[in-house]
Amino acid sequence: MRLEEKFKNKKILITGHTGFKGAWLTAWLNLLGAKITGVSLSKLDEPSHFSVLKMKENINDVREDIRNYKQLEKIIFDLEPDYVFHLAAQSIVRKSYDSPLDTWSTNVIGTINVLEALRKLQKKCNAVIITSDKCYDNVEWVWGYKETDRLGGPDPYSASKGAAELAIKSYIKSYFPADTSSVRIASSRAGNVIGGGDWAQDRIIPDCVKAWSENNTVELRKPNATRPWQHVLEPLSGYLTLAIALDDNRD
């Protein structure tokens, strides 16, 4: 089924819609004709991909902290979304060392707040909760990680993403049984992404472009590290496909 047939005129909530992947997802769903409500923090990093795309003109742009449960619950109850994409997070590993409390509370409590509000939602809804491939305990092997591999990493960011996965699994098993629940939940994990509009701190591709444009030498923070890369539209395509699968597999 074509994406437009699934998402046109559907009410969609995107948390973290002003971030790198969030802004791309907002733009894509806007092109598909969806009715989008975005929830993000008030302060935008500059430059901002969301601002460059002028997305504020095309959606219901709500500025709220996902750690504020009462406000988040009200947003979800008032909207009654058909689809939810939860991307809001503290997503920088180095920042997690400097601000562990902010990282843990946003990535774990923020995710639980979304799940708790959905638990009380009395209508059909499909929700994709996005975490990270960093949720796995990194044991430095050469092959990819599987669903059954151990969760949790040494840094606050990775550990918080592993904890979020445990919370998601608990809520799915406890409150969203596939045979009776009107709300369908799935988590999705992606690795490092590249693409236009990524101006976040400690991003290797933007750092390279910035250094070269200023005729400077690129600084490689971890030259011996090996990381997989994918264009931002690839994981977003996966999120949309997963949301459709949740909706299709109801019977």
XYZ file of C-alpha atoms in Angstrom:
251
model
C 0.000 0.000 0.000
C 1.320 3.457 -0.906
C 2.387 5.620 2.031
C 0.007 8.403 1.049
C -2.980 6.068 1.287
C -2.032 5.197 4.871
C -1.089 8.594 6.256
C -3.092 11.194 4.326
C -5.403 13.140 6.676
C -4.328 10.966 9.611
C -3.672 12.629 12.958
C -0.037 12.058 13.791
C 1.946 12.968 16.900
C 5.704 13.310 16.559
C 7.752 13.948 19.689
C 11.131 15.494 19.013
C 9.878 16.932 15.728
C 12.419 19.756 15.766
C 15.429 17.412 15.892
C 17.388 16.090 12.936
C 15.390 12.927 12.231
C 12.221 14.468 13.639
C 12.306 17.357 11.188
C 12.890 15.000 8.272
C 9.995 12.779 9.405
C 7.762 15.828 9.832
C 8.594 17.017 6.319
C 7.945 13.569 4.824
C 4.587 13.089 6.539
C 3.608 16.644 5.651
C 4.200 15.814 1.988
C 1.965 12.759 2.450
C -0.879 14.988 3.658
C -0.861 14.005 7.321
C -2.241 16.240 10.065
C 0.817 16.605 12.267
C 1.211 17.721 15.867
C 4.796 18.016 17.020
C 5.995 18.167 20.625
C 9.484 19.412 21.432
C 11.356 21.635 23.858
C 11.051 25.383 23.413
C 14.726 26.046 22.742
C 16.027 25.202 19.280
C 19.677 24.637 18.514
C 20.940 26.967 15.826
C 21.224 26.411 12.977
C 18.015 24.378 12.992
C 16.879 21.974 10.295
C 13.297 22.462 11.481
C 13.590 26.215 10.973
C 15.241 25.865 7.570
C 12.372 23.642 6.391
C 9.828 26.179 7.742
C 7.828 23.305 9.169
C 6.171 25.470 11.815
C 3.935 26.921 9.116
C 2.505 23.522 8.179
C 1.874 21.744 11.485
C 0.574 22.178 15.014
C 3.857 23.087 16.713
C 3.668 22.455 20.479
C 6.555 23.295 22.804
C 6.481 21.123 25.910
C 8.847 18.920 27.892
C 7.880 15.244 27.561
C 8.858 14.818 31.214
C 5.783 16.883 32.120
C 3.311 14.006 32.223
C 0.114 15.988 32.800
C 0.738 18.246 29.824
C 1.799 15.362 27.588
C -1.283 13.367 28.560
C -3.506 16.343 27.721
C -1.845 16.762 24.329
C -2.378 13.096 23.472
C -5.940 12.962 24.804
C -6.931 16.147 22.957
C -5.358 15.005 19.701
C -6.463 11.364 19.784
C -3.719 10.444 17.287
C -3.928 7.695 14.725
C -0.145 7.321 14.806
C 2.580 8.285 17.274
C 6.295 8.507 16.512
C 8.315 9.060 19.673
C 11.751 10.462 18.820
C 12.268 13.022 21.612
C 15.480 12.229 23.474
C 18.815 13.453 24.745
C 20.795 11.953 21.878
C 24.431 13.000 22.347
C 26.765 10.507 24.047
C 29.278 13.107 25.244
C 26.487 15.282 26.646
C 25.217 12.298 28.624
C 28.450 12.317 30.626
C 28.003 16.026 31.413
C 24.257 15.833 32.095
C 23.402 12.282 33.226
C 20.240 13.259 35.131
C 18.828 15.094 32.135
C 19.743 12.143 29.911
C 18.161 9.507 32.150
C 15.012 11.489 32.894
C 14.384 12.416 29.249
C 15.191 9.058 27.706
C 13.511 6.868 30.320
C 10.841 8.902 32.134
C 9.934 10.754 28.933
C 9.396 7.449 27.152
C 7.381 6.038 30.046
C 5.205 9.170 30.011
C 4.351 8.547 26.350
C 3.546 4.900 27.075
C 1.451 5.761 30.138
C -0.644 8.286 28.218
C -1.175 5.756 25.423
C -2.215 3.179 28.015
C -5.156 5.425 28.890
C -6.040 6.325 25.296
C -9.413 4.872 24.353
C -9.058 4.652 20.575
C -7.148 2.816 17.872
C -3.577 4.060 17.650
C -0.257 2.777 16.313
C 2.888 3.949 18.089
C 6.518 3.535 17.065
C 8.934 4.253 19.912
C 12.399 5.015 18.580
C 15.414 4.195 20.731
C 18.918 3.459 19.405
C 21.290 0.658 18.461
C 23.347 1.945 21.402
C 20.814 0.229 23.664
C 22.863 -2.971 23.387
C 25.836 -3.724 25.594
C 28.776 -3.078 23.271
C 31.056 -6.105 23.472
C 33.076 -5.047 20.405
C 32.272 -8.017 18.185
C 32.243 -7.676 14.402
C 28.657 -8.726 13.665
C 25.417 -6.911 14.347
C 23.324 -7.205 17.489
C 20.119 -9.224 17.747
C 16.892 -8.746 19.665
C 18.015 -11.354 22.182
C 21.386 -9.724 22.928
C 22.072 -8.065 26.257
C 20.874 -4.495 26.717
C 22.704 -1.628 28.353
C 25.957 0.208 27.758
C 28.618 1.859 29.917
C 27.759 5.487 29.200
C 24.580 7.210 30.483
C 23.169 7.594 26.981
C 23.506 3.911 26.039
C 22.359 2.700 29.446
C 19.309 4.979 29.375
C 18.331 3.665 25.949
C 18.626 0.095 27.221
C 16.444 1.031 30.195
C 13.888 2.600 27.845
C 13.726 -0.680 25.916
C 12.998 -2.553 29.140
C 10.185 -0.112 29.923
C 8.733 -0.499 26.430
C 8.786 -4.295 26.683
C 7.155 -4.161 30.119
C 4.334 -1.907 28.893
C 3.726 -4.007 25.775
C 3.505 -7.222 27.802
C 1.452 -5.685 30.630
C -0.928 -3.294 28.892
C -0.935 -3.718 25.109
C -1.745 -7.359 24.286
C -1.998 -7.761 20.529
C -5.310 -9.626 20.638
C -7.257 -7.071 22.703
C -5.494 -3.688 22.842
C -6.643 -0.852 20.579
C -3.160 0.648 20.873
C -0.304 -1.117 19.109
C 3.279 -0.444 20.243
C 6.651 -1.337 18.728
C 10.182 -0.115 19.315
C 12.671 0.599 16.566
C 16.448 1.000 16.758
C 18.700 2.727 14.252
C 22.412 3.383 14.086
C 24.300 6.454 12.947
C 22.505 8.499 10.307
C 23.741 11.156 7.902
C 21.934 13.713 5.792
C 21.268 17.381 5.226
C 20.325 19.510 8.190
C 22.410 17.713 10.811
C 24.233 20.395 12.777
C 24.414 18.598 16.111
C 27.559 18.428 18.192
C 30.058 15.594 17.605
C 28.758 14.483 14.209
C 31.616 13.214 12.047
C 30.215 14.145 8.613
C 29.155 17.715 9.557
C 32.462 18.143 11.407
C 34.351 17.137 8.267
C 32.385 19.488 6.023
C 32.804 22.384 8.448
C 36.559 21.818 8.793
C 37.118 21.497 5.046
C 34.996 24.580 4.283
C 37.228 26.558 6.645
C 40.397 24.937 5.245
C 41.098 23.239 8.572
C 42.283 19.739 9.403
C 39.554 17.325 10.449
C 39.863 16.063 14.023
C 38.895 12.399 14.387
C 37.851 11.847 17.987
C 38.030 8.042 17.772
C 40.026 7.131 14.652
C 40.044 3.408 15.443
C 36.280 3.145 15.872
C 34.130 1.499 13.204
C 30.525 2.647 12.864
C 27.759 1.766 10.396
C 26.187 4.665 8.516
C 22.870 5.118 6.736
C 21.088 8.040 5.141
C 18.419 9.534 7.379
C 15.608 8.548 4.991
C 16.435 4.849 5.450
C 15.483 4.543 9.148
C 12.546 6.895 8.615
C 11.293 4.582 5.881
C 11.577 1.758 8.402
C 9.586 3.681 11.024
C 6.775 4.379 8.549
C 6.775 0.769 7.336
C 6.630 -0.479 10.917
C 3.713 1.832 11.720
C 1.816 0.497 8.709
C 2.557 -3.092 9.778
C 1.160 -2.384 13.235
C -2.035 -1.101 11.666
C -2.329 -3.880 9.080
C -1.792 -6.753 11.520
C -4.852 -6.101 13.640
C -6.977 -8.969 12.350
